[in-house]
Structure formats: structure tokens, C-alpha cells
Amino acid sequence: MITEYITMTEEAIDRAAIEKAGQILQAGGLVAFPTETVYGLGGDALNPESSRKIYAAKGRPSDNPLIVHICRMEDLAPIVRDIPDEALRLAEACWPGPLTMIFHKSDLVPPETTGGLDTVAVRFPSNRIAMALIAAAGGYIAAPSANRSGRPSPTLARYCREDLDGRVEMIIDGGPVGIGLESTIIDLTEGQPVILRPGYVTQERLEQILGRVETDRAIIEPDSGTAPKAPGMKYRHYAPKGSLTIVEGGREAVITYINARTRECREKGIRTGVICTDETCRCYTADSVKSAGARTSGETIASRLFRILREFDDEEIQVMFSESFGEGGLGQAIMNRLMKAAGHKIVQV
Ligand code: TXA
Ligand code: MG
């Protein structure tokens, strides 16, 4: 398959190209497109054949359900069995935006899209290119992140090309995404709302809207032996090609530890990388030192993390160390992704 590339911005949407992309989707084809979180790999959510193609293009296990993207509030009711009051309050406060809610699904949604589950994940993205595309496709696009399974989610169209060239009909380049981490997922099907994947919409924010909200134990304590409720959270995602270790401790101790380790690697001819902050990036001696941003700017760190992991791959870095980024605000989402990239390797110094 030859993949067609189209470039546009949210401010200047290419209507003709969106129409064409909509026709590709309605005919059962695949289109990668920008959202405010990460790029998505879209197919018609109501067509089982499209969902099968998404799994094949991504190389993803088909028990891992997809998120259904909508672009109008009135399109929610037909795909879910009921809309709890909490969902209405969350939609009012957070949609369009980086929040995914889990509902009981209606018969309109094929089991191929939900990995066989009788629940469905729904998101109303705020990116205007995404909204135009969803409307052109007929209202429902199933879209996982547009990476090959196991690679970091794409924050630039270039990374969709690296992973999906020749596997999808079209890739829409809408420039760099704003947020850089996937949406927050909240389960509303069991009474007590539970966060299944931390993201840009924080637990604090959700609690302001709903009152008490829990986080899936499997996320807070990855070694607890509990299976995560979002099937995708059990896979080792975001894996860079080299090995990554998170180093936690006081600032000087972390710098001393990482510099000692990277020096040992250099003596053996192993290429090293460090993920750090603006405050510390001059202190390291690794082959490649990348600041994710100022330590207090969770938003910048979130937006750069996946790109840094991909850049290390391009630079053929074999051993990487990262500073830890704390737990407040976006810290929970950042550390969740970083821990997965590190396969939970963490040392305290
Ligand atoms: O920001 C995002 O959410 C991006 C953009 C493209 O919208 N999409 C995304 O999709 O991250 P994906 O497929 O990479 O991650 C979807 C996650 C997986 O962990 C999956 O297991 C979980 O959502 N999920 C989907 N449907 C579910 C359901 N019915 N119950 C529990 N978890 C579900
Ligand atoms: Mg993904």
C-alpha cells in the first residue's frame, strides 16, 4: 500500500483532503491523524473489518480495546447503554479534551472494536483536524495511538511515518501535538469512578468535578499482582530500544550516581543517554543529555517525554538513565509512562 501524506494546520483545515480522508475511513481504510494528546491511527469504529485492520497495522494484540472518538455530544447516546450523571458532569467540564470515559456499550459497537468487552471507551478530542475528520467519517473513529505496538506514542507525524508507512492509506500531518501524553481514562461502569490511566486531566481535577475518585491499584502499585482494568496498561509500552533506569534521590546523589554509571559504560564502549531537567542538564557527562524542561513545568516535561525516547533510539543510545519527576499534578501521568518505558527499573540513591 502507498501511504498518502497530507499537511494542514488547525487554523487552515484542508476541507478537500478531510473529505477524501473521510471517504477512506467510510470505505474501511485507515488514516493516521493528530489529536491534542498524541497522533491516532483511525478506522471506522462501527466496522469490525476496520478494527481488525487497526490491530494488524499496529501489530497489537486484538484483546486490547480501542477508544471510540466522537465530535458531537449527541453521538454519545447511540453507542452506550446509559449515560451516568457523572459522565454528563465530566463531559460538561472536560469535553472536548483529553479525557476518555468507559461506558457499557450498545449493540452498535462491534466486539472487534472493544476487544470483546461489553464496555466501550469514548473520547471527544479538542483538536480541530480530528473533529473535522470524525465528522467526515460519519461520527465514530476508533483510534489507538498511531505507533507500532511497543513503541512510544507519536507526538509528530514523522513518527507515524516511521511506524506506519505502507500500512495505512493516509497520514495527516497537523504539526506537533500539544499535550504529548495519552488521555486520562476513567471508568464509570462500576459505581465508584476509577482512573484506569493517568493523563493530562489529573485526579485532583476529576475530584473537583465528581467528589471521590480512585486510581486503579495496578497503576499505583505495579508489583501488586493485580491485573490493570485497562487491558492495554499491562503491556510494556513506550519501550525504547536501549535499557532505561529511573534514578530517585537527592539532586547531588542522583547526578553522582548517573555520572558514575555512564562513565563505566563509556569505558566499555556503550553509548549512554540521560533524561534530566533544565536545572541539572549541565551536570551530566553522558553521550546524549536531554532536558525534558524546567522541573516545575509538568506540561513541558509531558510534551517532550515520548519524543526524547524516540530521539535516543535514533541516536542508538544503549543505556539510559532518567531523573524522577515527582507525583504532584501531571507527575502521576509522567511517572506512569516513564516507569513503563523503564520496565519498572528504578534505583534509590
Ligand atoms: O489520547 C488518547 O487516548 C489516544 C488518542 C489517539 O486519542 N489514544 C490512545 O489509545 O491512547 P490506545 O489504544 O493507545 O490506548 C487505549 C487504552 C488502552 O490501554 C486500552 O486497554 C484502554 O484504553 N481501553 C480501551 N477500551 C477500554 C475498555 N472498554 N475498558 C477498559 N480499558 C479500555
Ligand atoms: Mg497506545
CSV table of C-alpha atoms and ligand atoms in Angstrom, one decimal:
chain,number,residue,atom,x,y,z
A,1,MET,CA,0.0,0.0,0.0
A,2,ILE,CA,1.3,3.5,-0.8
A,3,THR,CA,0.6,5.9,2.1
A,4,GLU,CA,-0.6,9.4,1.1
A,5,TYR,CA,0.7,12.3,3.1
A,6,ILE,CA,-1.3,15.5,3.7
A,7,THR,CA,-0.3,18.5,5.7
A,8,MET,CA,-2.6,21.1,7.3
A,9,THR,CA,-3.0,23.2,10.4
A,10,GLU,CA,-5.9,23.5,12.8
A,11,GLU,CA,-6.2,27.2,11.7
A,12,ALA,CA,-6.3,26.2,8.0
A,13,ILE,CA,-8.1,22.9,7.6
A,14,ASP,CA,-7.9,21.5,4.1
A,15,ARG,CA,-11.6,20.6,3.5
A,16,ALA,CA,-11.0,18.6,0.3
A,17,ALA,CA,-8.3,16.5,2.0
A,18,ILE,CA,-10.6,15.9,5.0
A,19,GLU,CA,-13.4,14.8,2.7
A,20,LYS,CA,-11.0,12.4,1.0
A,21,ALA,CA,-9.8,11.0,4.3
A,22,GLY,CA,-13.5,10.6,5.4
A,23,GLN,CA,-14.2,8.6,2.3
A,24,ILE,CA,-11.2,6.3,3.0
A,25,LEU,CA,-12.5,5.7,6.5
A,26,GLN,CA,-16.1,5.1,5.4
A,27,ALA,CA,-14.7,2.6,2.9
A,28,GLY,CA,-13.0,0.7,5.7
A,29,GLY,CA,-9.5,2.2,5.2
A,30,LEU,CA,-7.1,3.6,7.8
A,31,VAL,CA,-6.0,7.3,8.4
A,32,ALA,CA,-3.5,8.5,11.0
A,33,PHE,CA,-4.4,11.9,12.3
A,34,PRO,CA,-3.4,14.5,15.0
A,35,THR,CA,-5.2,14.9,18.3
A,36,GLU,CA,-4.3,17.2,21.2
A,37,THR,CA,-2.8,14.3,23.1
A,38,VAL,CA,-0.9,12.1,20.6
A,39,TYR,CA,-1.4,11.0,16.9
A,40,GLY,CA,-4.2,8.4,16.4
A,41,LEU,CA,-4.5,5.5,14.0
A,42,GLY,CA,-8.1,5.8,12.8
A,43,GLY,CA,-10.6,3.4,11.4
A,44,ASP,CA,-14.4,3.3,11.3
A,45,ALA,CA,-15.4,2.3,14.8
A,46,LEU,CA,-18.6,0.7,13.7
A,47,ASN,CA,-17.0,-1.5,11.1
A,48,PRO,CA,-15.5,-4.7,12.5
A,49,GLU,CA,-13.2,-5.1,9.5
A,50,SER,CA,-11.7,-1.7,10.1
A,51,SER,CA,-10.9,-2.6,13.7
A,52,ARG,CA,-9.2,-5.8,12.5
A,53,LYS,CA,-7.1,-3.7,10.2
A,54,ILE,CA,-6.1,-1.4,13.0
A,55,TYR,CA,-4.8,-4.3,15.1
A,56,ALA,CA,-2.9,-5.7,12.1
A,57,ALA,CA,-1.3,-2.3,11.2
A,58,LYS,CA,-0.2,-1.7,14.7
A,59,GLY,CA,0.9,-5.2,15.4
A,60,ARG,CA,-1.3,-5.1,18.5
A,61,PRO,CA,-3.0,-7.9,20.4
A,62,SER,CA,-6.7,-7.9,19.5
A,63,ASP,CA,-7.8,-8.3,23.1
A,64,ASN,CA,-6.7,-4.7,23.7
A,65,PRO,CA,-9.7,-2.5,23.2
A,66,LEU,CA,-9.8,0.7,21.1
A,67,ILE,CA,-11.1,4.2,22.0
A,68,VAL,CA,-14.1,5.5,20.0
A,69,HIS,CA,-13.7,9.1,19.1
A,70,ILE,CA,-16.7,11.4,18.6
A,71,CYS,CA,-17.1,15.0,17.7
A,72,ARG,CA,-20.7,15.8,18.9
A,73,MET,CA,-22.3,15.2,22.3
A,74,GLU,CA,-25.4,13.8,20.6
A,75,ASP,CA,-23.4,11.0,19.1
A,76,LEU,CA,-22.7,9.5,22.5
A,77,ALA,CA,-26.1,8.0,23.3
A,78,PRO,CA,-26.3,5.7,20.3
A,79,ILE,CA,-23.1,3.8,21.2
A,80,VAL,CA,-23.6,3.4,25.0
A,81,ARG,CA,-26.3,1.7,27.1
A,82,ASP,CA,-26.8,4.5,29.5
A,83,ILE,CA,-25.1,7.8,30.4
A,84,PRO,CA,-24.5,8.2,34.1
A,85,ASP,CA,-24.8,11.6,35.7
A,86,GLU,CA,-21.1,11.6,36.4
A,87,ALA,CA,-20.4,11.3,32.7
A,88,LEU,CA,-22.6,14.4,31.9
A,89,ARG,CA,-20.7,16.4,34.6
A,90,LEU,CA,-17.3,15.3,33.2
A,91,ALA,CA,-18.3,16.0,29.6
A,92,GLU,CA,-19.5,19.5,30.6
A,93,ALA,CA,-16.2,20.2,32.3
A,94,CYS,CA,-13.6,18.3,30.1
A,95,TRP,CA,-15.0,17.7,26.6
A,96,PRO,CA,-13.8,18.4,24.0
A,97,GLY,CA,-10.5,17.4,25.6
A,98,PRO,CA,-8.0,14.8,26.8
A,99,LEU,CA,-10.4,12.6,28.8
A,100,THR,CA,-11.7,9.1,27.9
A,101,MET,CA,-14.7,7.6,29.7
A,102,ILE,CA,-15.7,4.0,29.9
A,103,PHE,CA,-19.4,3.1,29.4
A,104,HIS,CA,-21.5,-0.1,28.9
A,105,LYS,CA,-21.6,-0.4,25.1
A,106,SER,CA,-24.7,-0.6,22.9
A,107,ASP,CA,-25.1,-3.2,20.1
A,108,LEU,CA,-24.0,-0.6,17.5
A,109,VAL,CA,-20.4,-1.1,18.6
A,110,PRO,CA,-18.9,-4.3,17.3
A,111,PRO,CA,-16.9,-6.5,19.8
A,112,GLU,CA,-13.9,-6.3,17.4
A,113,THR,CA,-13.6,-2.6,18.5
A,114,THR,CA,-13.8,-3.3,22.2
A,115,GLY,CA,-11.5,-6.3,22.3
A,116,GLY,CA,-14.6,-8.4,23.1
A,117,LEU,CA,-15.5,-6.4,26.2
A,118,ASP,CA,-19.1,-5.2,26.7
A,119,THR,CA,-17.9,-1.8,27.7
A,120,VAL,CA,-16.6,1.0,25.3
A,121,ALA,CA,-14.1,3.8,25.8
A,122,VAL,CA,-15.3,7.1,24.4
A,123,ARG,CA,-13.3,10.3,23.8
A,124,PHE,CA,-14.3,13.7,22.3
A,125,PRO,CA,-11.0,15.3,21.3
A,126,SER,CA,-10.5,19.0,21.0
A,127,ASN,CA,-8.1,19.1,18.0
A,128,ARG,CA,-10.0,20.7,15.2
A,129,ILE,CA,-8.4,18.5,12.5
A,130,ALA,CA,-9.5,15.4,14.5
A,131,MET,CA,-13.1,16.8,14.9
A,132,ALA,CA,-13.4,17.6,11.2
A,133,LEU,CA,-12.2,14.1,10.3
A,134,ILE,CA,-14.5,12.4,12.7
A,135,ALA,CA,-17.5,14.2,11.2
A,136,ALA,CA,-16.3,13.4,7.7
A,137,ALA,CA,-16.0,9.7,8.6
A,138,GLY,CA,-19.6,9.5,9.8
A,139,GLY,CA,-19.2,10.3,13.5
A,140,TYR,CA,-17.2,7.4,15.0
A,141,ILE,CA,-13.5,6.8,14.7
A,142,ALA,CA,-11.7,4.0,16.6
A,143,ALA,CA,-8.2,5.1,17.2
A,144,PRO,CA,-5.3,3.8,19.3
A,145,SER,CA,-2.1,5.8,19.4
A,146,ALA,CA,-0.5,5.7,15.9
A,147,ASN,CA,2.6,3.8,16.9
A,148,ARG,CA,3.6,0.2,16.2
A,149,SER,CA,2.8,-1.8,19.3
A,150,GLY,CA,5.6,-1.3,21.9
A,151,ARG,CA,7.0,2.0,20.6
A,152,PRO,CA,6.4,5.4,22.3
A,153,SER,CA,3.2,7.1,21.2
A,154,PRO,CA,3.8,9.6,18.3
A,155,THR,CA,3.9,13.3,19.0
A,156,LEU,CA,4.9,14.2,15.5
A,157,ALA,CA,3.6,13.0,12.1
A,158,ARG,CA,7.2,12.0,11.3
A,159,TYR,CA,7.0,9.3,13.9
A,160,CYS,CA,3.7,8.0,12.4
A,161,ARG,CA,5.6,7.7,9.1
A,162,GLU,CA,8.4,5.7,10.8
A,163,ASP,CA,6.0,3.2,12.3
A,164,LEU,CA,3.1,3.1,9.7
A,165,ASP,CA,4.4,3.9,6.3
A,166,GLY,CA,2.9,1.5,3.8
A,167,ARG,CA,0.4,0.2,6.4
A,168,VAL,CA,-2.3,2.9,6.3
A,169,GLU,CA,-3.9,4.7,3.4
A,170,MET,CA,-3.2,8.3,4.6
A,171,ILE,CA,-1.3,10.2,7.3
A,172,ILE,CA,-2.4,13.7,8.1
A,173,ASP,CA,0.4,15.9,9.4
A,174,GLY,CA,-1.0,18.5,11.7
A,175,GLY,CA,2.3,19.5,13.3
A,176,PRO,CA,3.5,18.7,16.8
A,177,VAL,CA,0.7,17.7,19.3
A,178,GLY,CA,0.1,20.0,22.3
A,179,ILE,CA,0.0,17.6,25.3
A,180,GLY,CA,2.2,14.7,24.3
A,181,LEU,CA,0.8,12.0,26.7
A,182,GLU,CA,-2.4,10.0,26.0
A,183,SER,CA,-5.7,10.9,27.5
A,184,THR,CA,-6.8,10.2,31.1
A,185,ILE,CA,-9.1,7.2,31.2
A,186,ILE,CA,-11.9,7.0,33.8
A,187,ASP,CA,-14.2,4.0,34.3
A,188,LEU,CA,-17.8,5.0,35.1
A,189,THR,CA,-19.3,1.5,34.8
A,190,GLU,CA,-18.9,0.3,38.4
A,191,GLY,CA,-20.4,3.0,40.6
A,192,GLN,CA,-17.2,4.4,42.1
A,193,PRO,CA,-15.3,6.2,39.3
A,194,VAL,CA,-11.8,4.8,38.8
A,195,ILE,CA,-8.9,6.2,36.9
A,196,LEU,CA,-7.5,3.4,34.6
A,197,ARG,CA,-4.8,5.5,33.0
A,198,PRO,CA,-3.5,8.8,34.4
A,199,GLY,CA,-3.2,11.7,32.0
A,200,TYR,CA,-3.5,15.4,31.5
A,201,VAL,CA,-6.8,15.6,33.4
A,202,THR,CA,-5.4,14.9,36.9
A,203,GLN,CA,-7.1,13.1,39.8
A,204,GLU,CA,-7.3,16.4,41.6
A,205,ARG,CA,-9.3,17.9,38.8
A,206,LEU,CA,-11.6,14.9,38.5
A,207,GLU,CA,-12.3,15.0,42.2
A,208,GLN,CA,-13.2,18.7,42.0
A,209,ILE,CA,-15.9,17.7,39.5
A,210,LEU,CA,-17.1,14.3,40.9
A,211,GLY,CA,-16.0,14.1,44.5
A,212,ARG,CA,-14.0,11.0,45.4
A,213,VAL,CA,-12.2,9.3,42.5
A,214,GLU,CA,-9.9,6.3,42.9
A,215,THR,CA,-6.9,5.2,40.8
A,216,ASP,CA,-6.7,1.5,39.7
A,217,ARG,CA,-4.4,-0.2,42.2
A,218,ALA,CA,-2.5,-1.9,39.4
A,219,ILE,CA,-1.2,1.6,38.4
A,220,ILE,CA,-0.2,2.8,41.8
A,221,GLU,CA,1.4,-0.5,42.8
A,222,PRO,CA,2.6,-2.2,39.6
A,223,ASP,CA,4.0,-5.1,41.5
A,224,SER,CA,0.8,-5.8,43.5
A,225,GLY,CA,0.0,-8.7,41.2
A,226,THR,CA,-3.4,-7.1,40.4
A,227,ALA,CA,-4.2,-7.0,36.6
A,228,PRO,CA,-4.9,-3.5,35.4
A,229,LYS,CA,-8.5,-2.9,34.3
A,230,ALA,CA,-7.5,-1.1,31.1
A,231,PRO,CA,-6.1,-4.2,29.2
A,232,GLY,CA,-3.5,-2.0,27.4
A,233,MET,CA,-1.9,-1.0,30.7
A,234,LYS,CA,-0.5,-4.5,31.2
A,235,TYR,CA,1.8,-4.3,28.1
A,236,ARG,CA,5.3,-2.8,28.2
A,237,HIS,CA,4.6,0.2,26.1
A,238,TYR,CA,6.8,3.1,25.2
A,239,ALA,CA,9.8,0.8,25.2
A,240,PRO,CA,12.9,2.5,23.9
A,241,LYS,CA,15.4,0.2,22.2
A,242,GLY,CA,18.0,0.6,24.9
A,243,SER,CA,17.6,-0.1,28.6
A,244,LEU,CA,16.2,2.7,30.8
A,245,THR,CA,16.6,3.1,34.6
A,246,ILE,CA,14.9,5.8,36.7
A,247,VAL,CA,17.2,7.1,39.5
A,248,GLU,CA,15.5,8.6,42.5
A,249,GLY,CA,17.0,10.5,45.4
A,250,GLY,CA,18.5,13.9,46.3
A,251,ARG,CA,19.8,16.0,43.4
A,252,GLU,CA,23.5,15.6,44.1
A,253,ALA,CA,23.3,11.9,44.8
A,254,VAL,CA,21.3,11.3,41.6
A,255,ILE,CA,23.9,13.3,39.5
A,256,THR,CA,26.8,11.5,41.1
A,257,TYR,CA,25.3,8.0,40.6
A,258,ILE,CA,24.3,8.6,37.0
A,259,ASN,CA,27.7,10.1,36.1
A,260,ALA,CA,29.5,7.1,37.7
A,261,ARG,CA,27.3,4.6,35.7
A,262,THR,CA,27.6,6.4,32.4
A,263,ARG,CA,31.5,6.6,32.9
A,264,GLU,CA,31.6,2.8,33.3
A,265,CYS,CA,29.5,2.4,30.2
A,266,ARG,CA,31.8,4.7,28.2
A,267,GLU,CA,34.9,2.6,29.2
A,268,LYS,CA,33.1,-0.4,27.7
A,269,GLY,CA,32.2,1.5,24.5
A,270,ILE,CA,28.4,1.6,25.4
A,271,ARG,CA,26.5,4.7,24.3
A,272,THR,CA,24.7,6.5,27.1
A,273,GLY,CA,21.8,9.0,27.5
A,274,VAL,CA,20.3,10.9,30.4
A,275,ILE,CA,16.8,12.4,30.7
A,276,CYS,CA,17.0,15.4,33.1
A,277,THR,CA,15.7,18.9,33.7
A,278,ASP,CA,16.9,22.4,32.8
A,279,GLU,CA,18.2,22.8,36.3
A,280,THR,CA,20.6,19.8,36.0
A,281,CYS,CA,21.4,19.3,32.3
A,282,ARG,CA,24.8,20.8,32.6
A,283,CYS,CA,25.8,18.4,35.3
A,284,TYR,CA,25.9,15.2,33.3
A,285,THR,CA,28.6,13.7,31.2
A,286,ALA,CA,26.7,11.1,29.2
A,287,ASP,CA,27.0,10.9,25.4
A,288,SER,CA,23.5,12.4,25.0
A,289,VAL,CA,21.9,14.6,27.7
A,290,LYS,CA,18.3,15.8,27.1
A,291,SER,CA,16.3,18.1,29.3
A,292,ALA,CA,12.6,17.5,29.4
A,293,GLY,CA,12.0,21.0,30.7
A,294,ALA,CA,12.1,23.0,33.9
A,295,ARG,CA,11.4,20.7,36.9
A,296,THR,CA,8.3,22.7,37.9
A,297,SER,CA,6.8,22.6,34.3
A,298,GLY,CA,4.9,19.3,34.2
A,299,GLU,CA,3.3,20.4,30.9
A,300,THR,CA,6.7,20.8,29.1
A,301,ILE,CA,8.0,17.6,30.5
A,302,ALA,CA,4.9,15.7,29.4
A,303,SER,CA,5.1,17.1,25.9
A,304,ARG,CA,8.8,16.2,25.4
A,305,LEU,CA,9.0,12.8,27.0
A,306,PHE,CA,8.0,10.5,24.1
A,307,ARG,CA,10.0,12.5,21.7
A,308,ILE,CA,13.1,12.2,23.8
A,309,LEU,CA,12.7,8.4,24.0
A,310,ARG,CA,12.4,8.2,20.2
A,311,GLU,CA,15.5,10.5,19.7
A,312,PHE,CA,17.5,8.2,21.9
A,313,ASP,CA,16.5,5.3,19.6
A,314,ASP,CA,17.6,7.4,16.5
A,315,GLU,CA,21.0,8.1,18.3
A,316,GLU,CA,21.4,4.4,19.0
A,317,ILE,CA,21.7,5.0,22.8
A,318,GLN,CA,22.1,1.7,24.5
A,319,VAL,CA,21.9,2.6,28.2
A,320,MET,CA,19.7,5.4,29.6
A,321,PHE,CA,19.1,7.0,32.9
A,322,SER,CA,16.3,9.3,33.9
A,323,GLU,CA,15.7,11.6,36.8
A,324,SER,CA,12.4,11.1,38.6
A,325,PHE,CA,9.7,13.7,38.1
A,326,GLY,CA,7.6,13.6,41.2
A,327,GLU,CA,3.9,12.7,41.8
A,328,GLY,CA,2.0,16.1,42.0
A,329,GLY,CA,-0.2,17.4,39.2
A,330,LEU,CA,1.0,15.8,35.9
A,331,GLY,CA,3.7,14.0,37.8
A,332,GLN,CA,1.5,10.9,38.1
A,333,ALA,CA,0.9,10.6,34.4
A,334,ILE,CA,4.6,11.4,33.5
A,335,MET,CA,5.9,8.8,36.0
A,336,ASN,CA,3.4,6.2,34.8
A,337,ARG,CA,4.7,6.4,31.3
A,338,LEU,CA,8.4,6.7,32.4
A,339,MET,CA,8.0,3.6,34.6
A,340,LYS,CA,6.6,1.6,31.7
A,341,ALA,CA,9.4,2.8,29.4
A,342,ALA,CA,11.8,1.6,32.1
A,343,GLY,CA,10.1,-1.7,32.5
A,344,HIS,CA,9.8,-0.5,36.2
A,345,LYS,CA,13.6,-0.4,36.7
A,346,ILE,CA,14.1,2.1,39.4
A,347,VAL,CA,17.0,2.7,41.8
A,348,GLN,CA,17.1,4.8,45.0
A,349,VAL,CA,20.3,6.6,45.8
B,1,TXA,O1,-5.1,10.2,24.0
B,1,TXA,C1,-5.5,9.1,23.6
B,1,TXA,O2,-6.3,8.4,24.3
B,1,TXA,C2,-5.0,8.5,22.3
B,1,TXA,C3,-5.5,9.4,21.2
B,1,TXA,C4,-5.2,8.8,19.8
B,1,TXA,O3,-6.9,9.6,21.3
B,1,TXA,N1,-5.4,7.1,22.1
B,1,TXA,C5,-4.9,6.1,22.8
B,1,TXA,O4,-5.4,4.8,22.5
B,1,TXA,O5,-4.0,6.2,23.7
B,1,TXA,P1,-4.6,3.5,22.9
B,1,TXA,O6,-5.4,2.4,22.1
B,1,TXA,O7,-3.2,3.6,22.7
B,1,TXA,O8,-4.9,3.3,24.4
B,1,TXA,C6,-6.2,3.0,24.8
B,1,TXA,C7,-6.3,2.4,26.2
B,1,TXA,C8,-5.7,1.0,26.3
B,1,TXA,O9,-4.9,0.9,27.5
B,1,TXA,C9,-7.0,0.2,26.4
B,1,TXA,O10,-6.7,-1.0,27.1
B,1,TXA,C10,-7.9,1.1,27.2
B,1,TXA,O11,-7.6,2.3,26.6
B,1,TXA,N2,-9.3,0.8,26.9
B,1,TXA,C11,-10.0,0.9,25.8
B,1,TXA,N3,-11.3,0.5,25.9
B,1,TXA,C12,-11.4,0.1,27.2
B,1,TXA,C13,-12.5,-0.5,27.9
B,1,TXA,N4,-13.7,-0.7,27.4
B,1,TXA,N5,-12.2,-0.8,29.2
B,1,TXA,C14,-11.0,-0.6,29.8
B,1,TXA,N6,-10.0,-0.1,29.1
B,1,TXA,C15,-10.1,0.3,27.8
B,2,MG,MG,-1.1,3.4,22.8
